[in-house]
Amino acid sequence: MTDNEALASASNSAIAAAVARLAEASASGVPRPPVRDLIGRDDLAAAYAVQAALTERRLAAGARTTGRKIGLTSEAVQRQLGVDQPDFGVLFDDMAHTDGATVPAGSVLQPRVEAEVAFVLRAGLADGPLDTEQVRDAVGYGVAALEICGSRIADWDISLADTVADNASAGAYVLGTDRRTLAETEPADVVMSMSVNGTEVSTGTGAACLGDPLAAVAWLARTARAFGEPLRAGDVVLSGALGPMHPVSPGDTVTATLSGFGSVTVRFGTGEAA
């Protein structure tokens, strides 16, 4: 039994059933009903226990972790999904894409895209106060990023527990190539514009991410340590959306421009042979 399972009020059998439901969605490529009927809407310990079990499955299958994502940091995204607090998920090596890459059709279920600042840590965040100043010192550099959120829950019908269990709706991510240190660019001052096929669909600022993307990373650092898995040197941290996420379809091209961090682009495959 994991520590999260021990803290959860949901039964171990309910947690196992939620794991099985989400794993089946991944295997079949067909979203499944929410898991809140099994673990409750707000039992975060149970939800993170489900997430941890699914993570263990991926690691056992050969996946490698590359960092963490913070979700639900923007009030706009919280309103979209009907929740009122952040969450976090795990990033894996097969989620990473280079700037300008094409994401294969069907690789992310029900994809929606959001723009944010990603940080790469030069130092771990396991000890100390884990406040914003410590986070600032630990960041090696930041880049413009696109997160491709996905949901194994049908129709994105999620409560907070549903999205936490589903690895915080993490699907894939794309990092820009313009690396900036925090001496060069202040994340809270970033202005973001994201377009799909040349049409602007989302705007926002660094301040929309819990007031400062670095504050979001500090929240993650404290929370990850509390769960026994602190942030490590080399981790990629997706710090949270700067504006509303937007659904995408096969064939779409998404570009985000973040002042001070440059731009980043991703394309979505159609599944058709070249």
C-alpha atoms as a printed R data frame, in Angstrom:
    type eleno elety resid chain resno       x      y       z
1   ATOM     1    CA   MET     A     1   0.000  0.000   0.000
2   ATOM     2    CA   THR     A     2   1.351  3.441  -0.922
3   ATOM     3    CA   ASP     A     3   1.294  6.384   1.495
4   ATOM     4    CA   ASN     A     4  -1.374  8.004  -0.658
5   ATOM     5    CA   GLU     A     5  -3.562  4.909  -0.455
6   ATOM     6    CA   ALA     A     6  -3.189  4.851   3.308
7   ATOM     7    CA   LEU     A     7  -4.399  8.451   3.537
8   ATOM     8    CA   ALA     A     8  -7.291  8.017   1.117
9   ATOM     9    CA   SER     A     9 -10.800  7.523   2.442
10  ATOM    10    CA   ALA     A    10 -11.775  5.578  -0.675
11  ATOM    11    CA   SER     A    11 -11.207  1.845  -0.398
12  ATOM    12    CA   ASN     A    12  -8.261  0.121  -2.029
13  ATOM    13    CA   SER     A    13 -10.695 -1.744  -4.262
14  ATOM    14    CA   ALA     A    14 -12.234  1.551  -5.414
15  ATOM    15    CA   ILE     A    15  -8.779  2.957  -6.159
16  ATOM    16    CA   ALA     A    16  -7.899 -0.192  -8.100
17  ATOM    17    CA   ALA     A    17 -11.146  0.063 -10.079
18  ATOM    18    CA   ALA     A    18 -10.375  3.682 -10.991
19  ATOM    19    CA   VAL     A    19  -6.877  2.672 -12.105
20  ATOM    20    CA   ALA     A    20  -8.340 -0.080 -14.269
21  ATOM    21    CA   ARG     A    21 -10.886  2.262 -15.861
22  ATOM    22    CA   LEU     A    22  -8.298  4.859 -16.831
23  ATOM    23    CA   ALA     A    23  -5.821  2.226 -18.003
24  ATOM    24    CA   GLU     A    24  -8.498  0.743 -20.251
25  ATOM    25    CA   ALA     A    25  -9.142  4.182 -21.753
26  ATOM    26    CA   SER     A    26  -5.445  4.448 -22.608
27  ATOM    27    CA   ALA     A    27  -5.270  0.958 -24.052
28  ATOM    28    CA   SER     A    28  -8.436  1.287 -26.147
29  ATOM    29    CA   GLY     A    29  -8.098  4.934 -27.147
30  ATOM    30    CA   VAL     A    30 -11.698  5.445 -26.053
31  ATOM    31    CA   PRO     A    31 -12.466  7.856 -23.169
32  ATOM    32    CA   ARG     A    32 -14.316  6.307 -20.245
33  ATOM    33    CA   PRO     A    33 -16.809  7.641 -17.675
34  ATOM    34    CA   PRO     A    34 -15.514  9.752 -14.772
35  ATOM    35    CA   VAL     A    35 -13.953  7.933 -11.810
36  ATOM    36    CA   ARG     A    36 -15.589 10.101  -9.167
37  ATOM    37    CA   ASP     A    37 -18.302  7.462  -8.724
38  ATOM    38    CA   LEU     A    38 -15.492  5.262  -7.378
39  ATOM    39    CA   ILE     A    39 -13.293  7.666  -5.402
40  ATOM    40    CA   GLY     A    40 -15.511 10.702  -4.810
41  ATOM    41    CA   ARG     A    41 -15.346 14.210  -6.244
42  ATOM    42    CA   ASP     A    42 -12.964 15.738  -3.730
43  ATOM    43    CA   ASP     A    43 -10.881 12.930  -2.193
44  ATOM    44    CA   LEU     A    44  -7.493 14.174  -3.324
45  ATOM    45    CA   ALA     A    45  -5.585 11.483  -1.431
46  ATOM    46    CA   ALA     A    46  -7.500  8.811  -3.336
47  ATOM    47    CA   ALA     A    47  -7.070 10.671  -6.622
48  ATOM    48    CA   TYR     A    48  -3.320 10.996  -6.185
49  ATOM    49    CA   ALA     A    49  -3.174  7.315  -5.198
50  ATOM    50    CA   VAL     A    50  -4.764  6.471  -8.551
51  ATOM    51    CA   GLN     A    51  -2.280  8.761 -10.315
52  ATOM    52    CA   ALA     A    52   0.644  7.145  -8.473
53  ATOM    53    CA   ALA     A    53  -0.502  3.640  -9.406
54  ATOM    54    CA   LEU     A    54  -0.807  4.600 -13.065
55  ATOM    55    CA   THR     A    55   2.647  6.197 -12.893
56  ATOM    56    CA   GLU     A    56   4.086  2.989 -11.458
57  ATOM    57    CA   ARG     A    57   2.572  1.060 -14.369
58  ATOM    58    CA   ARG     A    58   4.189  3.368 -16.908
59  ATOM    59    CA   LEU     A    59   7.568  3.167 -15.217
60  ATOM    60    CA   ALA     A    60   7.338 -0.627 -15.101
61  ATOM    61    CA   ALA     A    61   6.641 -0.589 -18.843
62  ATOM    62    CA   GLY     A    62   9.878  1.322 -19.472
63  ATOM    63    CA   ALA     A    63   8.821  4.981 -19.435
64  ATOM    64    CA   ARG     A    64  11.096  7.589 -17.862
65  ATOM    65    CA   THR     A    65   9.953 10.667 -15.973
66  ATOM    66    CA   THR     A    66  11.148 14.070 -17.202
67  ATOM    67    CA   GLY     A    67   9.455 16.390 -14.688
68  ATOM    68    CA   ARG     A    68   6.069 17.619 -13.547
69  ATOM    69    CA   LYS     A    69   3.192 19.734 -14.750
70  ATOM    70    CA   ILE     A    70   1.114 22.111 -12.695
71  ATOM    71    CA   GLY     A    71  -2.512 22.363 -13.678
72  ATOM    72    CA   LEU     A    72  -5.415 24.641 -12.898
73  ATOM    73    CA   THR     A    73  -3.309 27.685 -12.025
74  ATOM    74    CA   SER     A    74  -5.273 30.086 -14.207
75  ATOM    75    CA   GLU     A    75  -8.634 31.377 -13.037
76  ATOM    76    CA   ALA     A    76  -9.816 31.134 -16.636
77  ATOM    77    CA   VAL     A    77  -8.989 27.418 -16.807
78  ATOM    78    CA   GLN     A    78 -10.466 26.832 -13.359
79  ATOM    79    CA   ARG     A    79 -13.710 28.400 -14.584
80  ATOM    80    CA   GLN     A    80 -13.606 26.234 -17.702
81  ATOM    81    CA   LEU     A    81 -13.349 23.050 -15.657
82  ATOM    82    CA   GLY     A    82 -15.307 24.050 -12.570
83  ATOM    83    CA   VAL     A    83 -12.499 23.651 -10.013
84  ATOM    84    CA   ASP     A    84 -10.878 26.047  -7.570
85  ATOM    85    CA   GLN     A    85  -7.315 24.862  -6.822
86  ATOM    86    CA   PRO     A    86  -4.146 23.712  -8.618
87  ATOM    87    CA   ASP     A    87  -3.109 20.122  -9.163
88  ATOM    88    CA   PHE     A    88  -0.023 18.382 -10.507
89  ATOM    89    CA   GLY     A    89   0.893 15.480 -12.749
90  ATOM    90    CA   VAL     A    90   3.944 13.604 -13.980
91  ATOM    91    CA   LEU     A    91   5.725 14.207 -17.299
92  ATOM    92    CA   PHE     A    92   7.173 11.239 -19.191
93  ATOM    93    CA   ASP     A    93   9.776 11.063 -21.926
94  ATOM    94    CA   ASP     A    94   7.264 10.007 -24.586
95  ATOM    95    CA   MET     A    95   5.263 13.189 -23.949
96  ATOM    96    CA   ALA     A    96   8.091 15.486 -25.052
97  ATOM    97    CA   HIS     A    97   8.105 17.036 -28.542
98  ATOM    98    CA   THR     A    98  10.470 19.501 -30.171
99  ATOM    99    CA   ASP     A    99   9.441 22.916 -31.414
100 ATOM   100    CA   GLY     A   100   7.617 22.572 -34.734
101 ATOM   101    CA   ALA     A   101   7.002 18.839 -34.321
102 ATOM   102    CA   THR     A   102   3.896 17.018 -35.487
103 ATOM   103    CA   VAL     A   103   2.017 15.166 -32.762
104 ATOM   104    CA   PRO     A   104   0.586 11.914 -34.148
105 ATOM   105    CA   ALA     A   105  -3.180 11.752 -34.473
106 ATOM   106    CA   GLY     A   106  -4.779  9.867 -31.617
107 ATOM   107    CA   SER     A   107  -1.731 10.021 -29.335
108 ATOM   108    CA   VAL     A   108  -3.577 12.369 -26.951
109 ATOM   109    CA   LEU     A   109  -7.251 11.775 -26.226
110 ATOM   110    CA   GLN     A   110  -9.562 14.788 -26.672
111 ATOM   111    CA   PRO     A   111  -6.623 17.218 -27.017
112 ATOM   112    CA   ARG     A   112  -6.751 20.795 -25.825
113 ATOM   113    CA   VAL     A   113  -3.768 23.147 -25.904
114 ATOM   114    CA   GLU     A   114  -2.599 25.847 -23.523
115 ATOM   115    CA   ALA     A   115   0.446 28.121 -23.476
116 ATOM   116    CA   GLU     A   116   2.737 28.540 -20.515
117 ATOM   117    CA   VAL     A   117   6.276 29.054 -19.281
118 ATOM   118    CA   ALA     A   118   8.317 25.899 -18.735
119 ATOM   119    CA   PHE     A   119  11.292 25.888 -16.394
120 ATOM   120    CA   VAL     A   120  14.238 23.508 -16.334
121 ATOM   121    CA   LEU     A   121  15.760 23.146 -12.871
122 ATOM   122    CA   ARG     A   122  19.499 23.299 -12.297
123 ATOM   123    CA   ALA     A   123  19.060 22.320  -8.625
124 ATOM   124    CA   GLY     A   124  16.674 20.073  -6.756
125 ATOM   125    CA   LEU     A   125  13.946 21.373  -4.462
126 ATOM   126    CA   ALA     A   126  13.827 18.896  -1.588
127 ATOM   127    CA   ASP     A   127  14.985 20.936   1.405
128 ATOM   128    CA   GLY     A   128  14.489 24.412   2.819
129 ATOM   129    CA   PRO     A   129  11.451 26.708   2.778
130 ATOM   130    CA   LEU     A   130  10.738 26.063  -0.906
131 ATOM   131    CA   ASP     A   131   9.584 29.623  -1.359
132 ATOM   132    CA   THR     A   132   9.665 31.737  -4.497
133 ATOM   133    CA   GLU     A   133  13.203 32.970  -3.886
134 ATOM   134    CA   GLN     A   134  14.532 29.437  -3.476
135 ATOM   135    CA   VAL     A   135  12.734 28.416  -6.652
136 ATOM   136    CA   ARG     A   136  14.233 31.370  -8.519
137 ATOM   137    CA   ASP     A   137  17.713 30.240  -7.492
138 ATOM   138    CA   ALA     A   138  16.983 26.657  -8.559
139 ATOM   139    CA   VAL     A   139  15.791 27.508 -12.086
140 ATOM   140    CA   GLY     A   140  18.363 27.060 -14.811
141 ATOM   141    CA   TYR     A   141  16.295 28.644 -17.569
142 ATOM   142    CA   GLY     A   142  12.791 29.110 -18.872
143 ATOM   143    CA   VAL     A   143  11.263 28.606 -22.318
144 ATOM   144    CA   ALA     A   144   7.963 29.161 -24.066
145 ATOM   145    CA   ALA     A   145   5.915 25.978 -23.946
146 ATOM   146    CA   LEU     A   146   2.716 24.437 -25.226
147 ATOM   147    CA   GLU     A   147   1.007 21.828 -23.120
148 ATOM   148    CA   ILE     A   148  -1.288 19.431 -24.946
149 ATOM   149    CA   CYS     A   149  -3.793 18.446 -22.326
150 ATOM   150    CA   GLY     A   150  -5.780 15.265 -22.809
151 ATOM   151    CA   SER     A   151  -8.514 13.532 -20.890
152 ATOM   152    CA   ARG     A   152  -9.329  9.872 -20.581
153 ATOM   153    CA   ILE     A   153 -12.647 11.027 -19.111
154 ATOM   154    CA   ALA     A   154 -15.407 11.175 -21.725
155 ATOM   155    CA   ASP     A   155 -16.384 14.692 -22.841
156 ATOM   156    CA   TRP     A   156 -13.969 16.253 -20.322
157 ATOM   157    CA   ASP     A   157 -16.670 15.703 -17.680
158 ATOM   158    CA   ILE     A   158 -14.249 16.131 -14.809
159 ATOM   159    CA   SER     A   159 -14.247 17.012 -11.153
160 ATOM   160    CA   LEU     A   160 -10.992 17.840  -9.372
161 ATOM   161    CA   ALA     A   161 -10.561 14.194  -8.346
162 ATOM   162    CA   ASP     A   162 -11.120 13.025 -11.926
163 ATOM   163    CA   THR     A   163  -8.389 15.191 -13.403
164 ATOM   164    CA   VAL     A   164  -5.929 14.466 -10.576
165 ATOM   165    CA   ALA     A   165  -6.448 10.718 -11.002
166 ATOM   166    CA   ASP     A   166  -5.954 11.155 -14.752
167 ATOM   167    CA   ASN     A   167  -2.426 12.537 -14.206
168 ATOM   168    CA   ALA     A   168  -3.717 16.115 -14.130
169 ATOM   169    CA   SER     A   169  -4.934 15.660 -17.732
170 ATOM   170    CA   ALA     A   170  -1.333 15.592 -18.995
171 ATOM   171    CA   GLY     A   171  -0.976 14.493 -22.609
172 ATOM   172    CA   ALA     A   172   2.148 15.932 -24.244
173 ATOM   173    CA   TYR     A   173   4.293 19.058 -24.253
174 ATOM   174    CA   VAL     A   174   6.416 21.124 -26.607
175 ATOM   175    CA   LEU     A   175   9.324 23.309 -25.516
176 ATOM   176    CA   GLY     A   176  10.552 26.347 -27.416
177 ATOM   177    CA   THR     A   177  14.218 26.803 -28.245
178 ATOM   178    CA   ASP     A   178  14.776 30.330 -26.905
179 ATOM   179    CA   ARG     A   179  16.211 29.641 -23.445
180 ATOM   180    CA   ARG     A   180  16.158 32.593 -21.068
181 ATOM   181    CA   THR     A   181  17.527 32.923 -17.559
182 ATOM   182    CA   LEU     A   182  15.527 34.705 -14.892
183 ATOM   183    CA   ALA     A   183  18.087 37.507 -14.999
184 ATOM   184    CA   GLU     A   184  16.925 38.135 -18.583
185 ATOM   185    CA   THR     A   185  13.153 37.749 -18.325
186 ATOM   186    CA   GLU     A   186  10.642 38.098 -15.485
187 ATOM   187    CA   PRO     A   187   7.975 35.369 -15.790
188 ATOM   188    CA   ALA     A   188   5.247 37.362 -14.018
189 ATOM   189    CA   ASP     A   189   5.509 40.066 -16.687
190 ATOM   190    CA   VAL     A   190   5.073 37.734 -19.670
191 ATOM   191    CA   VAL     A   191   2.340 38.543 -22.196
192 ATOM   192    CA   MET     A   192   1.034 35.520 -24.103
193 ATOM   193    CA   SER     A   193  -0.871 35.095 -27.358
194 ATOM   194    CA   MET     A   194  -1.823 31.698 -28.765
195 ATOM   195    CA   SER     A   195  -3.239 31.067 -32.219
196 ATOM   196    CA   VAL     A   196  -4.708 28.056 -34.006
197 ATOM   197    CA   ASN     A   197  -4.233 28.112 -37.783
198 ATOM   198    CA   GLY     A   198  -3.358 31.803 -37.584
199 ATOM   199    CA   THR     A   199  -6.393 32.874 -35.553
200 ATOM   200    CA   GLU     A   200  -5.815 34.103 -32.015
201 ATOM   201    CA   VAL     A   201  -7.738 31.918 -29.568
202 ATOM   202    CA   SER     A   202  -6.155 32.626 -26.165
203 ATOM   203    CA   THR     A   203  -4.367 35.482 -24.457
204 ATOM   204    CA   GLY     A   204  -3.006 36.000 -20.974
205 ATOM   205    CA   THR     A   205  -0.141 37.086 -18.787
206 ATOM   206    CA   GLY     A   206   2.323 35.584 -16.347
207 ATOM   207    CA   ALA     A   207   0.352 37.125 -13.514
208 ATOM   208    CA   ALA     A   208  -2.603 34.881 -14.467
209 ATOM   209    CA   CYS     A   209  -0.606 31.878 -13.215
210 ATOM   210    CA   LEU     A   210  -1.130 32.143  -9.439
211 ATOM   211    CA   GLY     A   211   0.171 35.700  -9.662
212 ATOM   212    CA   ASP     A   212   3.610 34.532 -10.839
213 ATOM   213    CA   PRO     A   213   4.687 31.272 -12.534
214 ATOM   214    CA   LEU     A   214   7.480 31.027  -9.952
215 ATOM   215    CA   ALA     A   215   4.866 31.018  -7.189
216 ATOM   216    CA   ALA     A   216   3.206 28.094  -8.966
217 ATOM   217    CA   VAL     A   217   6.511 26.203  -9.001
218 ATOM   218    CA   ALA     A   218   6.965 26.946  -5.288
219 ATOM   219    CA   TRP     A   219   3.490 25.475  -4.646
220 ATOM   220    CA   LEU     A   220   4.484 22.398  -6.640
221 ATOM   221    CA   ALA     A   221   7.807 22.042  -4.832
222 ATOM   222    CA   ARG     A   222   6.126 22.029  -1.421
223 ATOM   223    CA   THR     A   223   3.329 19.727  -2.549
224 ATOM   224    CA   ALA     A   224   5.664 17.278  -4.303
225 ATOM   225    CA   ARG     A   225   7.859 17.096  -1.210
226 ATOM   226    CA   ALA     A   226   4.803 16.430   0.940
227 ATOM   227    CA   PHE     A   227   3.949 13.516  -1.353
228 ATOM   228    CA   GLY     A   228   7.486 12.137  -0.991
229 ATOM   229    CA   GLU     A   229   8.639 12.876  -4.545
230 ATOM   230    CA   PRO     A   230  10.499 16.216  -4.499
231 ATOM   231    CA   LEU     A   231  11.582 18.049  -7.627
232 ATOM   232    CA   ARG     A   232  15.041 17.162  -8.906
233 ATOM   233    CA   ALA     A   233  17.790 18.884 -10.844
234 ATOM   234    CA   GLY     A   234  17.103 18.531 -14.571
235 ATOM   235    CA   ASP     A   235  13.335 18.329 -14.166
236 ATOM   236    CA   VAL     A   236  11.108 20.124 -16.651
237 ATOM   237    CA   VAL     A   237   8.309 21.971 -14.875
238 ATOM   238    CA   LEU     A   238   5.299 23.161 -16.849
239 ATOM   239    CA   SER     A   239   4.217 26.001 -14.600
240 ATOM   240    CA   GLY     A   240   0.585 26.381 -15.674
241 ATOM   241    CA   ALA     A   241  -1.591 28.029 -18.273
242 ATOM   242    CA   LEU     A   242  -1.425 31.774 -18.857
243 ATOM   243    CA   GLY     A   243  -4.843 31.802 -20.518
244 ATOM   244    CA   PRO     A   244  -7.714 29.528 -21.518
245 ATOM   245    CA   MET     A   245  -6.980 26.188 -23.143
246 ATOM   246    CA   HIS     A   246  -8.417 25.552 -26.591
247 ATOM   247    CA   PRO     A   247  -9.510 22.325 -28.310
248 ATOM   248    CA   VAL     A   248  -7.633 21.225 -31.410
249 ATOM   249    CA   SER     A   249  -8.338 18.888 -34.320
250 ATOM   250    CA   PRO     A   250  -6.202 16.816 -36.708
251 ATOM   251    CA   GLY     A   251  -4.397 19.094 -39.154
252 ATOM   252    CA   ASP     A   252  -4.319 22.106 -36.833
253 ATOM   253    CA   THR     A   253  -1.199 24.202 -36.237
254 ATOM   254    CA   VAL     A   254  -0.819 25.964 -32.889
255 ATOM   255    CA   THR     A   255   1.664 28.760 -32.173
256 ATOM   256    CA   ALA     A   256   2.171 30.641 -28.930
257 ATOM   257    CA   THR     A   257   4.259 33.758 -28.455
258 ATOM   258    CA   LEU     A   258   5.406 34.670 -24.951
259 ATOM   259    CA   SER     A   259   7.114 38.036 -24.538
260 ATOM   260    CA   GLY     A   260  10.682 37.528 -23.385
261 ATOM   261    CA   PHE     A   261  10.628 33.807 -24.179
262 ATOM   262    CA   GLY     A   262   9.961 33.774 -27.909
263 ATOM   263    CA   SER     A   263   7.525 31.452 -29.638
264 ATOM   264    CA   VAL     A   264   6.728 27.746 -29.897
265 ATOM   265    CA   THR     A   265   4.736 25.792 -32.493
266 ATOM   266    CA   VAL     A   266   3.168 22.354 -32.739
267 ATOM   267    CA   ARG     A   267   1.232 20.620 -35.500
268 ATOM   268    CA   PHE     A   268  -1.347 17.860 -35.197
269 ATOM   269    CA   GLY     A   269  -1.214 14.930 -37.562
270 ATOM   270    CA   THR     A   270  -4.217 13.815 -39.566
271 ATOM   271    CA   GLY     A   271  -3.473 10.118 -39.408
272 ATOM   272    CA   GLU     A   272  -3.410  9.967 -43.216
273 ATOM   273    CA   ALA     A   273  -0.490  8.457 -45.090
274 ATOM   274    CA   ALA     A   274   1.937 10.954 -46.601
